[in-house]
PDB file of C-alpha atoms in Angstrom:
ATOM      1  CA  UNK A   1      81.771 122.642  64.734  1.00  0.00           C
ATOM      2  CA  UNK A   2      79.204 120.426  63.037  1.00  0.00           C
ATOM      3  CA  UNK A   3      78.240 116.863  63.844  1.00  0.00           C
ATOM      4  CA  UNK A   4      80.407 115.234  61.218  1.00  0.00           C
ATOM      5  CA  UNK A   5      83.509 117.025  62.392  1.00  0.00           C
ATOM      6  CA  UNK A   6      82.778 115.871  65.974  1.00  0.00           C
ATOM      7  CA  UNK A   7      82.379 112.314  64.736  1.00  0.00           C
ATOM      8  CA  UNK A   8      85.636 112.631  62.818  1.00  0.00           C
ATOM      9  CA  UNK A   9      87.393 113.907  65.919  1.00  0.00           C
ATOM     10  CA  UNK A  10      85.955 111.044  68.001  1.00  0.00           C
ATOM     11  CA  UNK A  11      87.095 108.478  65.432  1.00  0.00           C
ATOM     12  CA  UNK A  12      90.517 110.030  65.387  1.00  0.00           C
ATOM     13  CA  UNK A  13      90.719 109.875  69.180  1.00  0.00           C
ATOM     14  CA  UNK A  14      89.473 106.304  69.176  1.00  0.00           C
ATOM     15  CA  UNK A  15      92.071 105.179  66.679  1.00  0.00           C
ATOM     16  CA  UNK A  16      94.767 107.068  68.556  1.00  0.00           C
ATOM     17  CA  UNK A  17      93.775 105.449  71.843  1.00  0.00           C
ATOM     18  CA  UNK A  18      93.639 102.027  70.234  1.00  0.00           C
ATOM     19  CA  UNK A  19      97.055 102.610  68.731  1.00  0.00           C
ATOM     20  CA  UNK A  20      98.447 103.751  72.063  1.00  0.00           C
ATOM     21  CA  UNK A  21      96.975 100.749  73.852  1.00  0.00           C
ATOM     22  CA  UNK A  22      98.305  98.248  71.330  1.00  0.00           C
ATOM     23  CA  UNK A  23     101.696  99.939  71.519  1.00  0.00           C
ATOM     24  CA  UNK A  24     101.614  99.717  75.311  1.00  0.00           C
ATOM     25  CA  UNK A  25     100.560  96.078  75.211  1.00  0.00           C
ATOM     26  CA  UNK A  26     103.373  95.168  72.860  1.00  0.00           C
ATOM     27  CA  UNK A  27     105.798  97.072  75.071  1.00  0.00           C
ATOM     28  CA  UNK A  28     104.852  95.376  78.341  1.00  0.00           C
ATOM     29  CA  UNK A  29     103.952  91.996  76.916  1.00  0.00           C
ATOM     30  CA  UNK A  30     100.897  89.959  77.821  1.00  0.00           C
ATOM     31  CA  UNK A  31      99.052  91.443  80.778  1.00  0.00           C
ATOM     32  CA  UNK A  32      98.761  89.207  83.822  1.00  0.00           C
ATOM     33  CA  UNK A  33      95.138  89.729  84.795  1.00  0.00           C
ATOM     34  CA  UNK A  34      95.612  88.076  88.186  1.00  0.00           C
ATOM     35  CA  UNK A  35      98.386  90.519  89.030  1.00  0.00           C
ATOM     36  CA  UNK A  36      96.355  93.456  87.808  1.00  0.00           C
ATOM     37  CA  UNK A  37      93.405  92.324  89.888  1.00  0.00           C
ATOM     38  CA  UNK A  38      95.587  91.940  92.972  1.00  0.00           C
ATOM     39  CA  UNK A  39      97.078  95.384  92.370  1.00  0.00           C
ATOM     40  CA  UNK A  40      93.633  96.935  92.142  1.00  0.00           C
ATOM     41  CA  UNK A  41      92.527  95.129  95.310  1.00  0.00           C
ATOM     42  CA  UNK A  42      95.620  96.318  97.178  1.00  0.00           C
ATOM     43  CA  UNK A  43      95.064  99.895  96.105  1.00  0.00           C
ATOM     44  CA  UNK A  44      91.395  99.699  97.094  1.00  0.00           C
ATOM     45  CA  UNK A  45      92.306  98.285 100.503  1.00  0.00           C
ATOM     46  CA  UNK A  46      94.753 101.143 101.037  1.00  0.00           C
ATOM     47  CA  UNK A  47      92.262 103.736  99.852  1.00  0.00           C
ATOM     48  CA  UNK A  48      90.755 104.471 103.295  1.00  0.00           C
ATOM     49  CA  UNK A  49      94.183 105.286 104.718  1.00  0.00           C
ATOM     50  CA  UNK A  50      95.079 107.432 101.712  1.00  0.00           C
ATOM     51  CA  UNK A  51      91.700 109.143 101.892  1.00  0.00           C
ATOM     52  CA  UNK A  52      92.158 109.762 105.622  1.00  0.00           C
ATOM     53  CA  UNK A  53      95.567 111.324 104.949  1.00  0.00           C
ATOM     54  CA  UNK A  54      94.068 113.599 102.317  1.00  0.00           C
ATOM     55  CA  UNK A  55      91.255 114.592 104.645  1.00  0.00           C
ATOM     56  CA  UNK A  56      93.605 115.376 107.497  1.00  0.00           C
ATOM     57  CA  UNK A  57      95.843 117.405 105.166  1.00  0.00           C
ATOM     58  CA  UNK A  58      92.921 119.437 103.869  1.00  0.00           C
ATOM     59  CA  UNK A  59      92.488 121.718 106.931  1.00  0.00           C
ATOM     60  CA  UNK A  60      96.190 122.641 106.764  1.00  0.00           C
ATOM     61  CA  UNK A  61      95.902 123.523 103.095  1.00  0.00           C
ATOM     62  CA  UNK A  62      92.695 125.463 103.689  1.00  0.00           C
ATOM     63  CA  UNK A  63      94.350 127.405 106.517  1.00  0.00           C
ATOM     64  CA  UNK A  64      97.158 128.454 104.158  1.00  0.00           C
ATOM     65  CA  UNK A  65      94.639 129.480 101.500  1.00  0.00           C
ATOM     66  CA  UNK A  66      92.666 131.464 104.062  1.00  0.00           C
ATOM     67  CA  UNK A  67      95.823 133.161 105.305  1.00  0.00           C
ATOM     68  CA  UNK A  68      96.705 134.229 101.763  1.00  0.00           C
ATOM     69  CA  UNK A  69      93.153 135.465 101.225  1.00  0.00           C
ATOM     70  CA  UNK A  70      93.402 137.506 104.432  1.00  0.00           C
ATOM     71  CA  UNK A  71      96.440 139.235 103.012  1.00  0.00           C
ATOM     72  CA  UNK A  72      98.861 137.749 105.519  1.00  0.00           C
ATOM     73  CA  UNK A  73      96.994 139.048 108.574  1.00  0.00           C
ATOM     74  CA  UNK A  74      98.249 137.643 111.860  1.00  0.00           C
ATOM     75  CA  UNK A  75      96.262 134.567 112.894  1.00  0.00           C
ATOM     76  CA  UNK A  76      93.885 134.828 115.812  1.00  0.00           C
ATOM     77  CA  UNK A  77      94.353 132.878 119.041  1.00  0.00           C
ATOM     78  CA  UNK A  78      91.576 130.530 117.922  1.00  0.00           C
ATOM     79  CA  UNK A  79      93.390 129.815 114.672  1.00  0.00           C
ATOM     80  CA  UNK A  80      96.635 129.114 116.537  1.00  0.00           C
ATOM     81  CA  UNK A  81      94.762 126.800 118.920  1.00  0.00           C
ATOM     82  CA  UNK A  82      93.061 124.956 116.065  1.00  0.00           C
ATOM     83  CA  UNK A  83      96.413 124.484 114.329  1.00  0.00           C
ATOM     84  CA  UNK A  84      98.009 123.177 117.523  1.00  0.00           C
ATOM     85  CA  UNK A  85      95.104 120.760 118.039  1.00  0.00           C
ATOM     86  CA  UNK A  86      95.449 119.395 114.499  1.00  0.00           C
ATOM     87  CA  UNK A  87      99.208 118.952 114.831  1.00  0.00           C
ATOM     88  CA  UNK A  88      98.826 117.376 118.282  1.00  0.00           C
ATOM     89  CA  UNK A  89      96.339 114.872 116.875  1.00  0.00           C
ATOM     90  CA  UNK A  90      98.777 113.924 114.130  1.00  0.00           C
ATOM     91  CA  UNK A  91     101.684 113.601 116.557  1.00  0.00           C
ATOM     92  CA  UNK A  92      99.609 111.419 118.877  1.00  0.00           C
ATOM     93  CA  UNK A  93      98.581 109.149 116.016  1.00  0.00           C
ATOM     94  CA  UNK A  94     102.207 108.755 114.966  1.00  0.00           C
ATOM     95  CA  UNK A  95     103.451 108.115 118.503  1.00  0.00           C
ATOM     96  CA  UNK A  96     100.704 105.559 119.122  1.00  0.00           C
ATOM     97  CA  UNK A  97     101.534 103.740 115.904  1.00  0.00           C
ATOM     98  CA  UNK A  98     105.230 103.771 116.773  1.00  0.00           C
ATOM     99  CA  UNK A  99     104.504 102.395 120.239  1.00  0.00           C
ATOM    100  CA  UNK A 100     102.538  99.476 118.844  1.00  0.00           C
ATOM    101  CA  UNK A 101     104.570  96.286 118.853  1.00  0.00           C
ATOM    102  CA  UNK A 102     106.084  95.304 115.541  1.00  0.00           C
ATOM    103  CA  UNK A 103     103.927  92.377 114.394  1.00  0.00           C
ATOM    104  CA  UNK A 104     106.868  90.781 112.609  1.00  0.00           C
ATOM    105  CA  UNK A 105     109.065  90.812 115.700  1.00  0.00           C
ATOM    106  CA  UNK A 106     106.232  89.425 117.811  1.00  0.00           C
ATOM    107  CA  UNK A 107     105.709  86.487 115.479  1.00  0.00           C
ATOM    108  CA  UNK A 108     109.354  85.533 115.708  1.00  0.00           C
ATOM    109  CA  UNK A 109     109.902  86.116 119.394  1.00  0.00           C
ATOM    110  CA  UNK A 110     106.644  85.305 121.116  1.00  0.00           C
ATOM    111  CA  UNK A 111     106.999  81.567 121.403  1.00  0.00           C
ATOM    112  CA  UNK A 112     110.221  81.378 123.419  1.00  0.00           C
ATOM    113  CA  UNK A 113     108.931  83.841 126.001  1.00  0.00           C
ATOM    114  CA  UNK A 114     107.986  82.037 129.178  1.00  0.00           C
ATOM    115  CA  UNK A 115     107.270  83.417 132.593  1.00  0.00           C
ATOM    116  CA  UNK A 116     110.133  81.642 134.397  1.00  0.00           C
ATOM    117  CA  UNK A 117     112.638  83.220 132.016  1.00  0.00           C
ATOM    118  CA  UNK A 118     111.237  86.646 132.668  1.00  0.00           C
ATOM    119  CA  UNK A 119     111.369  86.119 136.411  1.00  0.00           C
ATOM    120  CA  UNK A 120     114.965  84.942 136.405  1.00  0.00           C
ATOM    121  CA  UNK A 121     116.162  88.030 134.559  1.00  0.00           C
ATOM    122  CA  UNK A 122     115.373  90.029 137.705  1.00  0.00           C
ATOM    123  CA  UNK A 123     115.642  93.256 135.754  1.00  0.00           C
ATOM    124  CA  UNK A 124     112.269  94.938 135.671  1.00  0.00           C
ATOM    125  CA  UNK A 125     113.502  97.731 133.416  1.00  0.00           C
ATOM    126  CA  UNK A 126     114.737  95.408 130.690  1.00  0.00           C
ATOM    127  CA  UNK A 127     111.584  93.349 130.932  1.00  0.00           C
ATOM    128  CA  UNK A 128     109.527  96.415 130.297  1.00  0.00           C
ATOM    129  CA  UNK A 129     111.583  97.701 127.444  1.00  0.00           C
ATOM    130  CA  UNK A 130     111.963  94.472 125.525  1.00  0.00           C
ATOM    131  CA  UNK A 131     110.479  91.404 127.107  1.00  0.00           C
ATOM    132  CA  UNK A 132     110.408  89.571 123.795  1.00  0.00           C
ATOM    133  CA  UNK A 133     114.147  89.591 123.353  1.00  0.00           C
ATOM    134  CA  UNK A 134     114.794  88.913 127.018  1.00  0.00           C
ATOM    135  CA  UNK A 135     112.742  85.772 126.730  1.00  0.00           C
ATOM    136  CA  UNK A 136     114.267  84.803 123.426  1.00  0.00           C
ATOM    137  CA  UNK A 137     117.720  84.820 124.904  1.00  0.00           C
TER     138      UNK A 137
ATOM    139  CA  UNK B   1     122.072 177.079 134.316  1.00  0.00           C
ATOM    140  CA  UNK B   2     118.655 176.799 132.728  1.00  0.00           C
ATOM    141  CA  UNK B   3     120.293 175.762 129.478  1.00  0.00           C
ATOM    142  CA  UNK B   4     122.244 173.058 131.309  1.00  0.00           C
ATOM    143  CA  UNK B   5     119.066 171.758 132.918  1.00  0.00           C
ATOM    144  CA  UNK B   6     117.373 171.667 129.548  1.00  0.00           C
ATOM    145  CA  UNK B   7     120.246 169.742 128.030  1.00  0.00           C
ATOM    146  CA  UNK B   8     120.212 167.292 130.918  1.00  0.00           C
ATOM    147  CA  UNK B   9     116.477 166.832 130.490  1.00  0.00           C
ATOM    148  CA  UNK B  10     116.785 166.277 126.735  1.00  0.00           C
ATOM    149  CA  UNK B  11     119.724 163.935 127.255  1.00  0.00           C
ATOM    150  CA  UNK B  12     117.754 161.936 129.759  1.00  0.00           C
ATOM    151  CA  UNK B  13     114.839 161.758 127.327  1.00  0.00           C
ATOM    152  CA  UNK B  14     117.091 160.520 124.526  1.00  0.00           C
ATOM    153  CA  UNK B  15     118.531 157.866 126.835  1.00  0.00           C
ATOM    154  CA  UNK B  16     115.036 156.693 127.739  1.00  0.00           C
ATOM    155  CA  UNK B  17     114.098 156.488 124.059  1.00  0.00           C
ATOM    156  CA  UNK B  18     117.285 154.589 123.248  1.00  0.00           C
ATOM    157  CA  UNK B  19     116.691 152.145 126.069  1.00  0.00           C
ATOM    158  CA  UNK B  20     113.118 151.668 124.946  1.00  0.00           C
ATOM    159  CA  UNK B  21     114.416 151.003 121.461  1.00  0.00           C
ATOM    160  CA  UNK B  22     116.816 148.404 122.790  1.00  0.00           C
ATOM    161  CA  UNK B  23     114.085 146.723 124.812  1.00  0.00           C
ATOM    162  CA  UNK B  24     111.913 146.242 121.734  1.00  0.00           C
ATOM    163  CA  UNK B  25     112.999 143.049 120.029  1.00  0.00           C
ATOM    164  CA  UNK B  26     112.488 143.405 116.303  1.00  0.00           C
ATOM    165  CA  UNK B  27     110.429 140.537 114.936  1.00  0.00           C
ATOM    166  CA  UNK B  28     112.138 139.429 111.715  1.00  0.00           C
ATOM    167  CA  UNK B  29     109.255 137.180 110.659  1.00  0.00           C
ATOM    168  CA  UNK B  30     105.530 137.728 110.703  1.00  0.00           C
ATOM    169  CA  UNK B  31     103.218 135.461 112.637  1.00  0.00           C
ATOM    170  CA  UNK B  32     101.430 134.571 109.427  1.00  0.00           C
ATOM    171  CA  UNK B  33     104.675 133.269 107.923  1.00  0.00           C
ATOM    172  CA  UNK B  34     105.248 130.958 110.886  1.00  0.00           C
ATOM    173  CA  UNK B  35     101.587 129.969 110.696  1.00  0.00           C
ATOM    174  CA  UNK B  36     102.151 129.065 107.038  1.00  0.00           C
ATOM    175  CA  UNK B  37     105.271 127.058 107.861  1.00  0.00           C
ATOM    176  CA  UNK B  38     103.419 125.117 110.545  1.00  0.00           C
ATOM    177  CA  UNK B  39     100.471 124.395 108.266  1.00  0.00           C
ATOM    178  CA  UNK B  40     102.878 123.271 105.580  1.00  0.00           C
ATOM    179  CA  UNK B  41     104.417 120.936 108.090  1.00  0.00           C
ATOM    180  CA  UNK B  42     100.913 119.682 108.882  1.00  0.00           C
ATOM    181  CA  UNK B  43     100.524 118.533 105.278  1.00  0.00           C
ATOM    182  CA  UNK B  44     103.766 116.533 105.535  1.00  0.00           C
ATOM    183  CA  UNK B  45     102.674 115.177 108.911  1.00  0.00           C
ATOM    184  CA  UNK B  46      99.328 114.068 107.422  1.00  0.00           C
ATOM    185  CA  UNK B  47     101.160 111.962 104.868  1.00  0.00           C
ATOM    186  CA  UNK B  48     103.116 110.328 107.685  1.00  0.00           C
ATOM    187  CA  UNK B  49      99.921 109.644 109.642  1.00  0.00           C
ATOM    188  CA  UNK B  50      98.314 108.162 106.529  1.00  0.00           C
ATOM    189  CA  UNK B  51     101.324 105.898 106.080  1.00  0.00           C
ATOM    190  CA  UNK B  52     101.113 104.781 109.708  1.00  0.00           C
ATOM    191  CA  UNK B  53      97.450 103.906 109.196  1.00  0.00           C
ATOM    192  CA  UNK B  54      98.296 101.372 106.479  1.00  0.00           C
ATOM    193  CA  UNK B  55      98.536  97.700 107.443  1.00  0.00           C
ATOM    194  CA  UNK B  56     102.055  96.619 108.433  1.00  0.00           C
ATOM    195  CA  UNK B  57     104.139  94.945 105.739  1.00  0.00           C
ATOM    196  CA  UNK B  58     104.767  91.226 106.162  1.00  0.00           C
ATOM    197  CA  UNK B  59     108.315  90.368 107.205  1.00  0.00           C
ATOM    198  CA  UNK B  60     110.844  90.846 104.432  1.00  0.00           C
ATOM    199  CA  UNK B  61     108.512  92.817 102.197  1.00  0.00           C
ATOM    200  CA  UNK B  62     108.771  96.462 101.303  1.00  0.00           C
ATOM    201  CA  UNK B  63     106.120  98.951 100.403  1.00  0.00           C
ATOM    202  CA  UNK B  64     105.323  99.012  96.703  1.00  0.00           C
ATOM    203  CA  UNK B  65     102.430  99.734  94.412  1.00  0.00           C
ATOM    204  CA  UNK B  66     101.530  96.074  94.442  1.00  0.00           C
ATOM    205  CA  UNK B  67     101.990  95.829  98.194  1.00  0.00           C
ATOM    206  CA  UNK B  68     100.609  98.911  99.870  1.00  0.00           C
ATOM    207  CA  UNK B  69     101.690  98.618 103.488  1.00  0.00           C
ATOM    208  CA  UNK B  70     103.788 100.352 106.124  1.00  0.00           C
ATOM    209  CA  UNK B  71     106.905  99.299 107.965  1.00  0.00           C
ATOM    210  CA  UNK B  72     107.097  99.582 111.714  1.00  0.00           C
ATOM    211  CA  UNK B  73     110.692 100.801 111.633  1.00  0.00           C
ATOM    212  CA  UNK B  74     109.794 103.644 109.282  1.00  0.00           C
ATOM    213  CA  UNK B  75     106.879 104.659 111.511  1.00  0.00           C
ATOM    214  CA  UNK B  76     109.244 104.821 114.488  1.00  0.00           C
ATOM    215  CA  UNK B  77     111.579 107.067 112.467  1.00  0.00           C
ATOM    216  CA  UNK B  78     108.667 109.296 111.442  1.00  0.00           C
ATOM    217  CA  UNK B  79     107.406 109.568 115.017  1.00  0.00           C
ATOM    218  CA  UNK B  80     110.859 110.585 116.273  1.00  0.00           C
ATOM    219  CA  UNK B  81     111.277 113.147 113.505  1.00  0.00           C
ATOM    220  CA  UNK B  82     107.793 114.496 114.195  1.00  0.00           C
ATOM    221  CA  UNK B  83     108.510 114.882 117.907  1.00  0.00           C
ATOM    222  CA  UNK B  84     111.650 116.892 117.156  1.00  0.00           C
ATOM    223  CA  UNK B  85     109.917 119.004 114.535  1.00  0.00           C
ATOM    224  CA  UNK B  86     107.059 119.821 116.896  1.00  0.00           C
ATOM    225  CA  UNK B  87     109.458 121.025 119.592  1.00  0.00           C
ATOM    226  CA  UNK B  88     111.290 123.212 117.077  1.00  0.00           C
ATOM    227  CA  UNK B  89     108.060 124.573 115.586  1.00  0.00           C
ATOM    228  CA  UNK B  90     106.564 125.282 119.001  1.00  0.00           C
ATOM    229  CA  UNK B  91     109.654 127.295 119.897  1.00  0.00           C
ATOM    230  CA  UNK B  92     109.470 129.177 116.600  1.00  0.00           C
ATOM    231  CA  UNK B  93     105.782 129.901 117.114  1.00  0.00           C
ATOM    232  CA  UNK B  94     106.288 131.068 120.696  1.00  0.00           C
ATOM    233  CA  UNK B  95     109.023 133.433 119.522  1.00  0.00           C
ATOM    234  CA  UNK B  96     107.003 134.778 116.597  1.00  0.00           C
ATOM    235  CA  UNK B  97     103.978 135.436 118.782  1.00  0.00           C
ATOM    236  CA  UNK B  98     105.843 137.004 121.703  1.00  0.00           C
ATOM    237  CA  UNK B  99     109.428 137.884 120.776  1.00  0.00           C
ATOM    238  CA  UNK B 100     109.758 140.079 123.881  1.00  0.00           C
ATOM    239  CA  UNK B 101     109.475 136.976 126.050  1.00  0.00           C
ATOM    240  CA  UNK B 102     112.660 135.529 124.551  1.00  0.00           C
ATOM    241  CA  UNK B 103     115.208 138.358 124.451  1.00  0.00           C
ATOM    242  CA  UNK B 104     118.170 135.983 124.503  1.00  0.00           C
ATOM    243  CA  UNK B 105     117.030 133.780 121.653  1.00  0.00           C
ATOM    244  CA  UNK B 106     118.175 134.108 118.090  1.00  0.00           C
ATOM    245  CA  UNK B 107     115.386 133.883 115.582  1.00  0.00           C
ATOM    246  CA  UNK B 108     117.764 132.627 112.887  1.00  0.00           C
ATOM    247  CA  UNK B 109     118.815 129.679 115.054  1.00  0.00           C
ATOM    248  CA  UNK B 110     115.177 128.816 115.826  1.00  0.00           C
ATOM    249  CA  UNK B 111     114.225 128.921 112.163  1.00  0.00           C
ATOM    250  CA  UNK B 112     117.247 126.844 111.134  1.00  0.00           C
ATOM    251  CA  UNK B 113     116.420 124.225 113.767  1.00  0.00           C
ATOM    252  CA  UNK B 114     112.799 124.054 112.642  1.00  0.00           C
ATOM    253  CA  UNK B 115     113.756 123.805 108.975  1.00  0.00           C
ATOM    254  CA  UNK B 116     116.262 121.069 109.753  1.00  0.00           C
ATOM    255  CA  UNK B 117     113.678 119.107 111.753  1.00  0.00           C
ATOM    256  CA  UNK B 118     111.076 119.460 109.003  1.00  0.00           C
ATOM    257  CA  UNK B 119     113.500 118.390 106.297  1.00  0.00           C
ATOM    258  CA  UNK B 120     114.411 115.303 108.342  1.00  0.00           C
ATOM    259  CA  UNK B 121     110.771 114.193 108.272  1.00  0.00           C
ATOM    260  CA  UNK B 122     110.485 115.031 104.580  1.00  0.00           C
ATOM    261  CA  UNK B 123     113.664 113.065 103.875  1.00  0.00           C
ATOM    262  CA  UNK B 124     112.244 109.970 105.587  1.00  0.00           C
ATOM    263  CA  UNK B 125     109.046 110.378 103.570  1.00  0.00           C
ATOM    264  CA  UNK B 126     110.975 110.845 100.348  1.00  0.00           C
ATOM    265  CA  UNK B 127     113.199 107.828 100.967  1.00  0.00           C
ATOM    266  CA  UNK B 128     110.183 105.634 101.647  1.00  0.00           C
ATOM    267  CA  UNK B 129     108.011 107.197  98.941  1.00  0.00           C
ATOM    268  CA  UNK B 130     105.413 108.355 101.431  1.00  0.00           C
ATOM    269  CA  UNK B 131     102.901 110.830 100.100  1.00  0.00           C
ATOM    270  CA  UNK B 132     104.513 110.660  96.655  1.00  0.00           C
TER     271      UNK B 132
END
């Protein structure tokens, strides 16, 4: 391939891309730059969590690849232990997140909660399980 | 008389072999297969953990491309599904590694329970577009 044919191919690609972009623009209408910017910012702010998920998934994928490469040989005790440790870490992270109070419920219910109300309920178990709603009532 | 003794001896030997055969629980799945299933589950679990690490959605808002966040209720569902899946997978793993320790257990039932628990987590992820 000589230089002119490369240039021709580049021009062709450029015109195709321009055509595709103008077609897209006419299809979606005028682009709201503020919305696009916000979308990009949201995705960037979520990137660490997404990246962390990818990184934590990687050892599982690598273990499968290694198992296939080993021809399906039974895993060693160390490999079983490492797998259990990884899964335990994930389960703990999920349980901890689930045990965190729901910020939306807190915002609604925190104000009515007062100590006298909690004391008059005289039900320690219900106070522990859901003090916010006890107080709200 | 000698012949009778021989037959008795051979018969006793056959009985011992048969009993030994009965005592050996056939392992219908290899350890590496269970290891693969558990690692596959780990990938799904990682997506759930990543979702839980996102900031919580403001009240009345759902997760979307323009609003990347997580909902507390969904995290609670994921945590419950994960707890069940881990119990089922641990049982499956224990059986695959030492089937002789669980002579009364059915491998098919263990596998079905594990698959059901895993698919519950995957269903929650699919419904909420987690890891998609």
